[in-house]
Short mmCIF file of C-alpha atoms in Angstrom, two decimals:
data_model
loop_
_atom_site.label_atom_id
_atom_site.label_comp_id
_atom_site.label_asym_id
_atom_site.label_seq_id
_atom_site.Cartn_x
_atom_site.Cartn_y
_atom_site.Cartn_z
CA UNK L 1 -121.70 99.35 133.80
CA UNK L 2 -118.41 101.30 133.01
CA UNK L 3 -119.96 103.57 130.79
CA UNK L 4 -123.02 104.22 133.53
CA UNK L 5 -119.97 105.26 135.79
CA UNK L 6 -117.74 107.19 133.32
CA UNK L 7 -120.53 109.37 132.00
CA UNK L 8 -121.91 111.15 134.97
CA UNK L 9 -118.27 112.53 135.56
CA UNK L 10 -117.91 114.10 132.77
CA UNK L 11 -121.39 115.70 133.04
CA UNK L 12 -119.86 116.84 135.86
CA UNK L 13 -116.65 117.90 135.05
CA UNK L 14 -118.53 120.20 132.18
CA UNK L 15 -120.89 121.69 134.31
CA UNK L 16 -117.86 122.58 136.72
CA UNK L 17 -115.88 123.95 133.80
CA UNK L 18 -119.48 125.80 132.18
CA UNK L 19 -120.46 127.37 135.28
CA UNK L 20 -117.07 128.68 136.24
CA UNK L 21 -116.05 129.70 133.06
CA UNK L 22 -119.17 131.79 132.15
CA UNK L 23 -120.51 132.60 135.42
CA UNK L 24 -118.19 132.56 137.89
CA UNK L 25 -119.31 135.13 140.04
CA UNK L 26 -122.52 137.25 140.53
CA UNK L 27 -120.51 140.04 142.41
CA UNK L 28 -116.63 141.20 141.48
CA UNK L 29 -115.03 140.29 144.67
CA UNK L 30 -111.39 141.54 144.54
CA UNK L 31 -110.58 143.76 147.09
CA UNK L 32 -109.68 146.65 145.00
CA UNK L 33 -113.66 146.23 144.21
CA UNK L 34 -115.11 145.48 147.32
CA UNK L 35 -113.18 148.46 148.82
CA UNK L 36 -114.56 151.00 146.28
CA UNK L 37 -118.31 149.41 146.98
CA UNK L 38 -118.00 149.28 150.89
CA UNK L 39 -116.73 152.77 151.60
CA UNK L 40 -119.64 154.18 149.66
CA UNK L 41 -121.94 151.90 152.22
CA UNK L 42 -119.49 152.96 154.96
CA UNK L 43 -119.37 156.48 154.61
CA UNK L 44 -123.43 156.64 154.26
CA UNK L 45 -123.54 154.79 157.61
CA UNK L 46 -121.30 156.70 159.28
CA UNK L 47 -123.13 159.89 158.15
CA UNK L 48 -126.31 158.77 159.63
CA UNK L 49 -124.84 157.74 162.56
CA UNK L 50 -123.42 161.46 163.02
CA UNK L 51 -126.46 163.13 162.12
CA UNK L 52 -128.56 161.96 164.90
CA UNK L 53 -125.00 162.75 167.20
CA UNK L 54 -125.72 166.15 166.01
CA UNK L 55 -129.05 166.26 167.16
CA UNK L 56 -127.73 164.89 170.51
CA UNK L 57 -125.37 168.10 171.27
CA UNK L 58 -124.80 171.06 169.70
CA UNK L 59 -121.47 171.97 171.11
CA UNK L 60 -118.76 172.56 168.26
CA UNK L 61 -115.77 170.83 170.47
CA UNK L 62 -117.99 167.84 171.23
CA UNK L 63 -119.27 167.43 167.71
CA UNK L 64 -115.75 167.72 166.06
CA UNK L 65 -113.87 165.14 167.23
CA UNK L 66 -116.22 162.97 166.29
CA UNK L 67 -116.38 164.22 162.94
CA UNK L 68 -113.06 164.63 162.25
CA UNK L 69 -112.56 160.53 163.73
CA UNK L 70 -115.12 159.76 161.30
CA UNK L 71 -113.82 161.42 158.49
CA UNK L 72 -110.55 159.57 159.29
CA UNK L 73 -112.10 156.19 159.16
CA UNK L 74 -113.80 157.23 155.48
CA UNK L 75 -110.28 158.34 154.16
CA UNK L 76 -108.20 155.82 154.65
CA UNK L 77 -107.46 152.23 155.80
CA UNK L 78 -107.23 148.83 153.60
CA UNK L 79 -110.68 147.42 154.82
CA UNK L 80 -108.81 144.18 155.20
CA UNK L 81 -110.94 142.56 158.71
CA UNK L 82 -114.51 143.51 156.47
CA UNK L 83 -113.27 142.19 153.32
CA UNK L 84 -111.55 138.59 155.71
CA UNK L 85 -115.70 138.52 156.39
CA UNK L 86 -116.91 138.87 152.97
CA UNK L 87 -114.74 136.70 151.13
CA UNK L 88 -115.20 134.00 153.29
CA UNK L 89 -119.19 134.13 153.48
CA UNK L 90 -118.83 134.09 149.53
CA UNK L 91 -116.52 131.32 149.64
CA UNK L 92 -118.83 129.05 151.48
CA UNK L 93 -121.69 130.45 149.13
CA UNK L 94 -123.38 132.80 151.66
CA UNK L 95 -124.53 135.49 149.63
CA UNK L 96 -123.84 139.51 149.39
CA UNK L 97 -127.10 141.23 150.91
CA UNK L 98 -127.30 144.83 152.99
CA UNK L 99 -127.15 142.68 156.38
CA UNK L 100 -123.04 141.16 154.92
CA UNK L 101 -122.00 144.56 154.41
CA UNK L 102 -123.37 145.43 157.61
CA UNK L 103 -121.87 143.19 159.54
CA UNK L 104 -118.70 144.00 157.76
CA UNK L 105 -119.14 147.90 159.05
CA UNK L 106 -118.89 146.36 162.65
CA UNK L 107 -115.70 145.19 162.12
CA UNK L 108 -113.96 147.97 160.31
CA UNK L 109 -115.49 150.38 163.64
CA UNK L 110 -113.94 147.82 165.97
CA UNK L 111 -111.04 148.77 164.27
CA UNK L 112 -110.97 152.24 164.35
CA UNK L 113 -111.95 152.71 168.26
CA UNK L 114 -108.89 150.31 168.07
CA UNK L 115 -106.66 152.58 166.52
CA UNK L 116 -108.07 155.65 167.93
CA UNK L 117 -106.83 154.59 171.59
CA UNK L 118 -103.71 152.38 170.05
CA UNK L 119 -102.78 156.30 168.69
CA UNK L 120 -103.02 157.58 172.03
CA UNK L 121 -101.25 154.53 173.98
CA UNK L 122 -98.62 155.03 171.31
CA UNK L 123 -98.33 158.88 171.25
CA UNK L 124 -98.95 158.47 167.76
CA UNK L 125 -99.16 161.75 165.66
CA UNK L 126 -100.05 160.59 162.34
CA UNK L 127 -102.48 158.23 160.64
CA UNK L 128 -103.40 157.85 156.82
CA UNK L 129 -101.23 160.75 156.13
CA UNK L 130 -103.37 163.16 158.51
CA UNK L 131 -102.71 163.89 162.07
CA UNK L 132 -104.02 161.57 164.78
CA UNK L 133 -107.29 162.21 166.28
CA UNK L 134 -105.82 163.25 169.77
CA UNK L 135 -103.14 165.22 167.88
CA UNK L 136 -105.83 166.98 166.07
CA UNK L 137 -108.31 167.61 168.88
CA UNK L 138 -105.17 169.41 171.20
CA UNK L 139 -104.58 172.19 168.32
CA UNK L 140 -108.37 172.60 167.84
CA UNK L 141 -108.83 173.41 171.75
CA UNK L 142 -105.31 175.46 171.72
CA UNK L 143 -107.24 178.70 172.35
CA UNK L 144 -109.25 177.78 175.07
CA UNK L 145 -108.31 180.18 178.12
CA UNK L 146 -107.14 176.97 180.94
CA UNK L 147 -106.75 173.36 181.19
CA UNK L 148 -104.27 170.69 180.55
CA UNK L 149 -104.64 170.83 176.82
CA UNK L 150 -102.75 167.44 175.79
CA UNK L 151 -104.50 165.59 178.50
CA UNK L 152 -108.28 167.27 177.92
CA UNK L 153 -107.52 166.27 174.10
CA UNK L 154 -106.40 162.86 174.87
CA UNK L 155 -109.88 162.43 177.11
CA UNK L 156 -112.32 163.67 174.32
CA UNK L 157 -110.28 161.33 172.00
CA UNK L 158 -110.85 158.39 174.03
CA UNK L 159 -114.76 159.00 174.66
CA UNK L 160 -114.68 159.29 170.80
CA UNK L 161 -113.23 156.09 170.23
CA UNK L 162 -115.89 154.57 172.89
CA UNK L 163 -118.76 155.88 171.24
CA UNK L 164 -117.18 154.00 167.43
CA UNK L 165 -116.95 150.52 170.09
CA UNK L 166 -120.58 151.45 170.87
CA UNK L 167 -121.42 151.84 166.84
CA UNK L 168 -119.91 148.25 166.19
CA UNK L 169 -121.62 146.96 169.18
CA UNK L 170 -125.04 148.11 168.21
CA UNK L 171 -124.46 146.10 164.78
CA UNK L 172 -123.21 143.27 166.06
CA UNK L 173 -125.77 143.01 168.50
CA UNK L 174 -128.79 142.87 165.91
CA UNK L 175 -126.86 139.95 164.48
CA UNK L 176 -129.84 136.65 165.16
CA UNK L 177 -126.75 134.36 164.93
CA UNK L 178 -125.29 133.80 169.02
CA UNK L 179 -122.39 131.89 167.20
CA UNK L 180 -121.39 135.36 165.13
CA UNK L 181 -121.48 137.39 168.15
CA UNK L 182 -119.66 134.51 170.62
CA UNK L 183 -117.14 135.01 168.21
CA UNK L 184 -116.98 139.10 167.63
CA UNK L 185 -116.61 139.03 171.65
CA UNK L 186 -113.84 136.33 171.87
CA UNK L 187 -111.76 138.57 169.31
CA UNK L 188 -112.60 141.75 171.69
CA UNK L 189 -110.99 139.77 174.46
CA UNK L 190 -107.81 138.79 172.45
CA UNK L 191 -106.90 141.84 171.01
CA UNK L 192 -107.62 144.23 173.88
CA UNK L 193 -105.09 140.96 175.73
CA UNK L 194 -103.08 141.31 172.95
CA UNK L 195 -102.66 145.09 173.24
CA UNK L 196 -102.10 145.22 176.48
CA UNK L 197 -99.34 142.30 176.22
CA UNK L 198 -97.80 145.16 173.74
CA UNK L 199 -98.32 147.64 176.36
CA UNK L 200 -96.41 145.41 179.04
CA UNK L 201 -93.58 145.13 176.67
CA UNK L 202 -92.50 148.91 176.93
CA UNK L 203 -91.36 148.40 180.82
CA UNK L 204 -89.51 145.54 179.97
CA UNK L 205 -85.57 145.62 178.79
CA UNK L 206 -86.51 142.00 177.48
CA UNK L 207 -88.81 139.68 176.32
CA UNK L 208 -88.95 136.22 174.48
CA UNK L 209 -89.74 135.48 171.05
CA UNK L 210 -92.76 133.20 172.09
CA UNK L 211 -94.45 136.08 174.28
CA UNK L 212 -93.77 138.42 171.04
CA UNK L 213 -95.08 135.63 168.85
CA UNK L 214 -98.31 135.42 171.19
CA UNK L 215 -99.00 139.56 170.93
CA UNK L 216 -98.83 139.06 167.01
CA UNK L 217 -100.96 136.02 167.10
CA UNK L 218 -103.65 137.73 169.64
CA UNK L 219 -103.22 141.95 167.77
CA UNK L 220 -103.13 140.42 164.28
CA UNK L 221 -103.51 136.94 163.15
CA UNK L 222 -106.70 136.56 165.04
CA UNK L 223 -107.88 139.78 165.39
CA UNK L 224 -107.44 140.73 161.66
CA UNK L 225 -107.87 136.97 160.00
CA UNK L 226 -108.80 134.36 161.54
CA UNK L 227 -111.66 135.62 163.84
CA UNK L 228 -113.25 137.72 160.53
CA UNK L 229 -113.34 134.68 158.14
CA UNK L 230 -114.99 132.36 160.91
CA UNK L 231 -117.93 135.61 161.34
CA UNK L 232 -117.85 134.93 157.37
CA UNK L 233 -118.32 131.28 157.26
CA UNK L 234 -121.11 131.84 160.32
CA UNK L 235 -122.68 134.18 158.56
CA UNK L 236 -123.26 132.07 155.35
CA UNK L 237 -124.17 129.10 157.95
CA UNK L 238 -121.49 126.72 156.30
CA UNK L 239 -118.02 125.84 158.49
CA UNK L 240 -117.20 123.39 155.33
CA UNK L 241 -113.47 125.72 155.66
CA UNK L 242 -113.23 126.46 158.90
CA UNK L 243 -109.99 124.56 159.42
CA UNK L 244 -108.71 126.48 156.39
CA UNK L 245 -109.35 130.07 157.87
CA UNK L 246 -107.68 129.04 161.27
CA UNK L 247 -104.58 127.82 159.04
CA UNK L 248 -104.73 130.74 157.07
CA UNK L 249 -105.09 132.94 159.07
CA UNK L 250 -102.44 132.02 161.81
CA UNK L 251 -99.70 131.94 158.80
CA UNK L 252 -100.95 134.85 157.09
CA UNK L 253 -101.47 137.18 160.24
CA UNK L 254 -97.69 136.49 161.06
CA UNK L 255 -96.32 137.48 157.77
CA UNK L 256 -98.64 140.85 158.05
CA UNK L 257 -97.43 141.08 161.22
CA UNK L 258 -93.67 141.10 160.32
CA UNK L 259 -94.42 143.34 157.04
CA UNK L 260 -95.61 145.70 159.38
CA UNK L 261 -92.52 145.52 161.71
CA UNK L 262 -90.15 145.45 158.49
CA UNK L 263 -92.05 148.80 157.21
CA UNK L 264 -91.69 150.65 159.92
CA UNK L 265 -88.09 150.29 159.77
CA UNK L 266 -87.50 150.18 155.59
CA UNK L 267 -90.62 152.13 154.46
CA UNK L 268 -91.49 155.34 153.59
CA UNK L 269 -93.33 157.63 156.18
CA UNK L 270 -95.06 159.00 153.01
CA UNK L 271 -96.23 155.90 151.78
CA UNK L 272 -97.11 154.52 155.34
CA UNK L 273 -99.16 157.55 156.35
CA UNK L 274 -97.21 157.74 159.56
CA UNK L 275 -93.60 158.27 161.42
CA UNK L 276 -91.32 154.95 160.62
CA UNK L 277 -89.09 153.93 163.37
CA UNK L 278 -92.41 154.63 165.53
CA UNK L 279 -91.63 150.52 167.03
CA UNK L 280 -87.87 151.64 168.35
CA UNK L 281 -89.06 155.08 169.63
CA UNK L 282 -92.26 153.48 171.68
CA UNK L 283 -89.54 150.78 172.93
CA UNK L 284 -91.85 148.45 171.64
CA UNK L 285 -90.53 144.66 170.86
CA UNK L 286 -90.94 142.99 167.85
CA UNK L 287 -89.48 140.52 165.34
CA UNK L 288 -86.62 142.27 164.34
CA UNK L 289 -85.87 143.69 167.58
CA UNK L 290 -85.47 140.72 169.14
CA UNK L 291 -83.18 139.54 166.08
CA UNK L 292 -81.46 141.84 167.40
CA UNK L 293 -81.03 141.60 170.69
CA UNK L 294 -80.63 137.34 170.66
CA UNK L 295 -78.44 137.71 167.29
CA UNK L 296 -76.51 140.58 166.51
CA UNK L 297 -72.88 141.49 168.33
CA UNK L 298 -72.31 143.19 171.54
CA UNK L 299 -72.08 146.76 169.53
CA UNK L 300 -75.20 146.21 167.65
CA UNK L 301 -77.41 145.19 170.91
CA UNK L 302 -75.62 148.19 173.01
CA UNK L 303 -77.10 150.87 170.04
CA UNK L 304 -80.39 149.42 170.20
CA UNK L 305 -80.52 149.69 173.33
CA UNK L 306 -79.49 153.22 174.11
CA UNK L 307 -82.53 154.72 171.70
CA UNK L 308 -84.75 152.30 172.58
CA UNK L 309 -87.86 154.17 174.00
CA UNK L 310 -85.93 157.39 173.27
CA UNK L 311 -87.06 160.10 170.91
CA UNK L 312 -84.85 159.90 167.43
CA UNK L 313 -83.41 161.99 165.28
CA UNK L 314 -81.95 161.82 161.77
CA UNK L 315 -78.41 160.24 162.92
CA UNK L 316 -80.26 158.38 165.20
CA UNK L 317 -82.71 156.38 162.49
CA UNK L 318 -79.25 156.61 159.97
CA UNK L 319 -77.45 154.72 162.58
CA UNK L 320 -80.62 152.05 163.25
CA UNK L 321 -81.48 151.45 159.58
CA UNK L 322 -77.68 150.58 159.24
CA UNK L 323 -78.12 148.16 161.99
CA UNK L 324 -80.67 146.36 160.84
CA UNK L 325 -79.76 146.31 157.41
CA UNK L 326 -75.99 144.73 158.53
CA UNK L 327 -77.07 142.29 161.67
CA UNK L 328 -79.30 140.17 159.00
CA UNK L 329 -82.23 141.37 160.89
CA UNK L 330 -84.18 142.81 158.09
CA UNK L 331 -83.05 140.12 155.68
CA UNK L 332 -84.19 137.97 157.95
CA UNK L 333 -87.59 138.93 158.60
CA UNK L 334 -88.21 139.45 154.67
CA UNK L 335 -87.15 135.52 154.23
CA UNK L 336 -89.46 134.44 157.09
CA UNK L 337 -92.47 136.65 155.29
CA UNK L 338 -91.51 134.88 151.95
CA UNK L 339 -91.98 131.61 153.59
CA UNK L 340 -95.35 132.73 155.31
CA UNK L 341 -96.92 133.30 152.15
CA UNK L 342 -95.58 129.92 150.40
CA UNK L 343 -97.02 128.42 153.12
CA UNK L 344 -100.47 130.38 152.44
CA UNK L 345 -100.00 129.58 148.94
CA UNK L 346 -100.16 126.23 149.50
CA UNK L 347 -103.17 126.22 152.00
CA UNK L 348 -105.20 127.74 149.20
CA UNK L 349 -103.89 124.91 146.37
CA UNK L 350 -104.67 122.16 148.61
CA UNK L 351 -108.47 123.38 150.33
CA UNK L 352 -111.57 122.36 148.29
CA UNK L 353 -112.34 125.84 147.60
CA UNK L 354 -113.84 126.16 144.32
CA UNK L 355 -111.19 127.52 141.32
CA UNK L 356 -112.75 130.89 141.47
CA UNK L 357 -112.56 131.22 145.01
CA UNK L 358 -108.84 129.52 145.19
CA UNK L 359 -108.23 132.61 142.78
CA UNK L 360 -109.53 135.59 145.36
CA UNK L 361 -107.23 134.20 148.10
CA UNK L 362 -104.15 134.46 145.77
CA UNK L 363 -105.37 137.54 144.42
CA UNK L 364 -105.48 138.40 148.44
CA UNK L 365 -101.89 137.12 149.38
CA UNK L 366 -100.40 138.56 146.66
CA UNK L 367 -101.24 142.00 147.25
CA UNK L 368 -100.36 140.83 150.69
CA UNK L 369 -96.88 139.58 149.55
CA UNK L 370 -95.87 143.47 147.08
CA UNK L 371 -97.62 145.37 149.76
CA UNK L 372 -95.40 148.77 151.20
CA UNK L 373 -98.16 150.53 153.27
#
């Protein structure tokens, strides 16, 4: 009787070891990988998709935008909402077919009519390095005898970020799974909320950490993590994780969050592919603002306050990375990113994930954790 017991066990527990060991995985699914395979399948898409635009008009200024948005979206970005999808479908053992990596395409388009208008909301003038679509339309149109240049750009910039909404919609919408597309529309809801919580922010002198910790949960945590991995575990028709993804993806979302509010005062505008102090000059609030403003001492909160919202120059980014650096504030938020990604850390050891899986989500959170772009 004890041996009837003990034996099937360690069939098991050799099989486990056998099958992981020598075939773990039928695809390479890091995301240095995945990114290399899904621009390829990105880039062809897109290419198609601005072919038959070209057969639609032939004017140069109405064609160019587009293409130069598109070629934008090839270039650069980290793919990390498409590659949230895929790892999760393979982690509840969906499999990788041309429909995944479609679905994945919806999702990184989302994300660039995001940006697109985010870059005009922002009066942002670079992204990835090159200038922002808006920025780039304006000088194309310079030489055109009348009009309101800025504001003509801004307009054909904004149609060309509708028409990349329409591109993920028309994906998303040959989806047969109602549950997958409930839950692409929820995250439309929360982020364009989210955004326009951010948006609110900028006629406001202050704010309180929950409403700040609400716009990063709504513009990030679900919009980038949470709501992708769920499409994923949909998509492979398994929601054995689900609890998992909306753990993860909280924790994780925050800590990206805060990275991104820590770069943009630490980082390099090189490395970043855009202006840094970009938060301070939009008077937007964020994490370490508001350290700021509820922590540091009545000289500290009076300089943030006179170049908040204001344009900055040198002495004026000297003076804030100084302030920062000696109120704690950017100490701060790199100890509360350190103890986002413990957290995560531990999510991943304790889920039932199997070890090759458990493996890719460290392999995620620690390029996560070193990441300065």
């Amino acid at each position: 009787m004890m041996y009837s017991n003990v034996f099937p066990k360690i069939k098991s527990i050799i099989s486990h070891f056998y099958t992981e060991t020598f075939f773990p995985l039928k695809t390479e699914v890091d995301l240095k990988s995945f990114q290399s395979r899904f621009n390829l399948v990105l880039k062809e898409h897109l290419e198609k998709k601005l072919q038959i635009y070209r057969k639609i008009t032939n004017n140069s200024e109405v064609f160019d935008v587009m293409k130069y948005a598109v070629e934008l979206v090839c270039e650069g970005g980290k793919r990390v909402r498409p590659y949230m999808f895929y790892l999760a479908n393979l982690s509840e053992g969906g499999t990788d077919t041309e429909e995944t990596l479609k679905l994945a395409i919806s999702l990184e388009l989302f994300h660039a009519f995001a940006l697109i208008h985010d870059d005009i909301i922002d009066r942002g003038t670079e992204r990835h390095g090159k200038l922002t679509t808006h920025v780039y339309t304006e000088k194309a149109i310079s030489a055109f005898p009348r009009g309101d240049k800025k504001h003509i750009a801004e307009g054909m910039t904004i149609l060309a970020g509708d028409l990349m909404f329409s591109w993920s919609q028309e994906i998303i919408g040959k989806s047969h799974t109602q549950e997958l597309k409930d839950i692409f529309y929820t995250m439309v809801d929360e982020v364009v909320a989210g955004q326009t919580l951010d948006v609110t922010f900028m006629l406001q002198y202050e704010v309180t950490s929950e409403s700040i910790a609400r716009k990063n949960e709504l513009k990030t945590a679900l919009y980038s993590f949470v709501n992708p991995m769920l499409m994923g575990s949909v998509h492979a028709q398994s929601h054995v994780h689900d609890q998992f993804y909306r753990e993860f993806g909280l924790i994780i979302g925050q800590a990206f969050q805060i990275q991104d509010d820590l770069l943009d005062i630490t980082g390099s505008s090189k490395k970043l592919g855009k202006n840094t102090f970009s938060d301070i000059k939009d008077g937007q609030h964020t994490f370490l603002s508001q350290y700021v403003f509820e922590s540091a001492d009545i000289q500290g909160k009076d300089l943030l306050r006179s170049l908040f919202g204001k344009e900055l120059d040198d002495h004026a980014r000297s003076a804030l990375t100084r302030l920062f650096t000696s109120s704690g504030a950017a100490a701060y938020a790199s100890k509360k990113v350190s103890t986002l990604i413990t957290e995560a850390r531990t999510l991943i050891d304790e889920s039932t994930f199997k070890t090759v899986y458990k493996k890719r989500w460290h392999d995620f959170v620690n390029l996560l954790e070193h990441r300065n772009s």
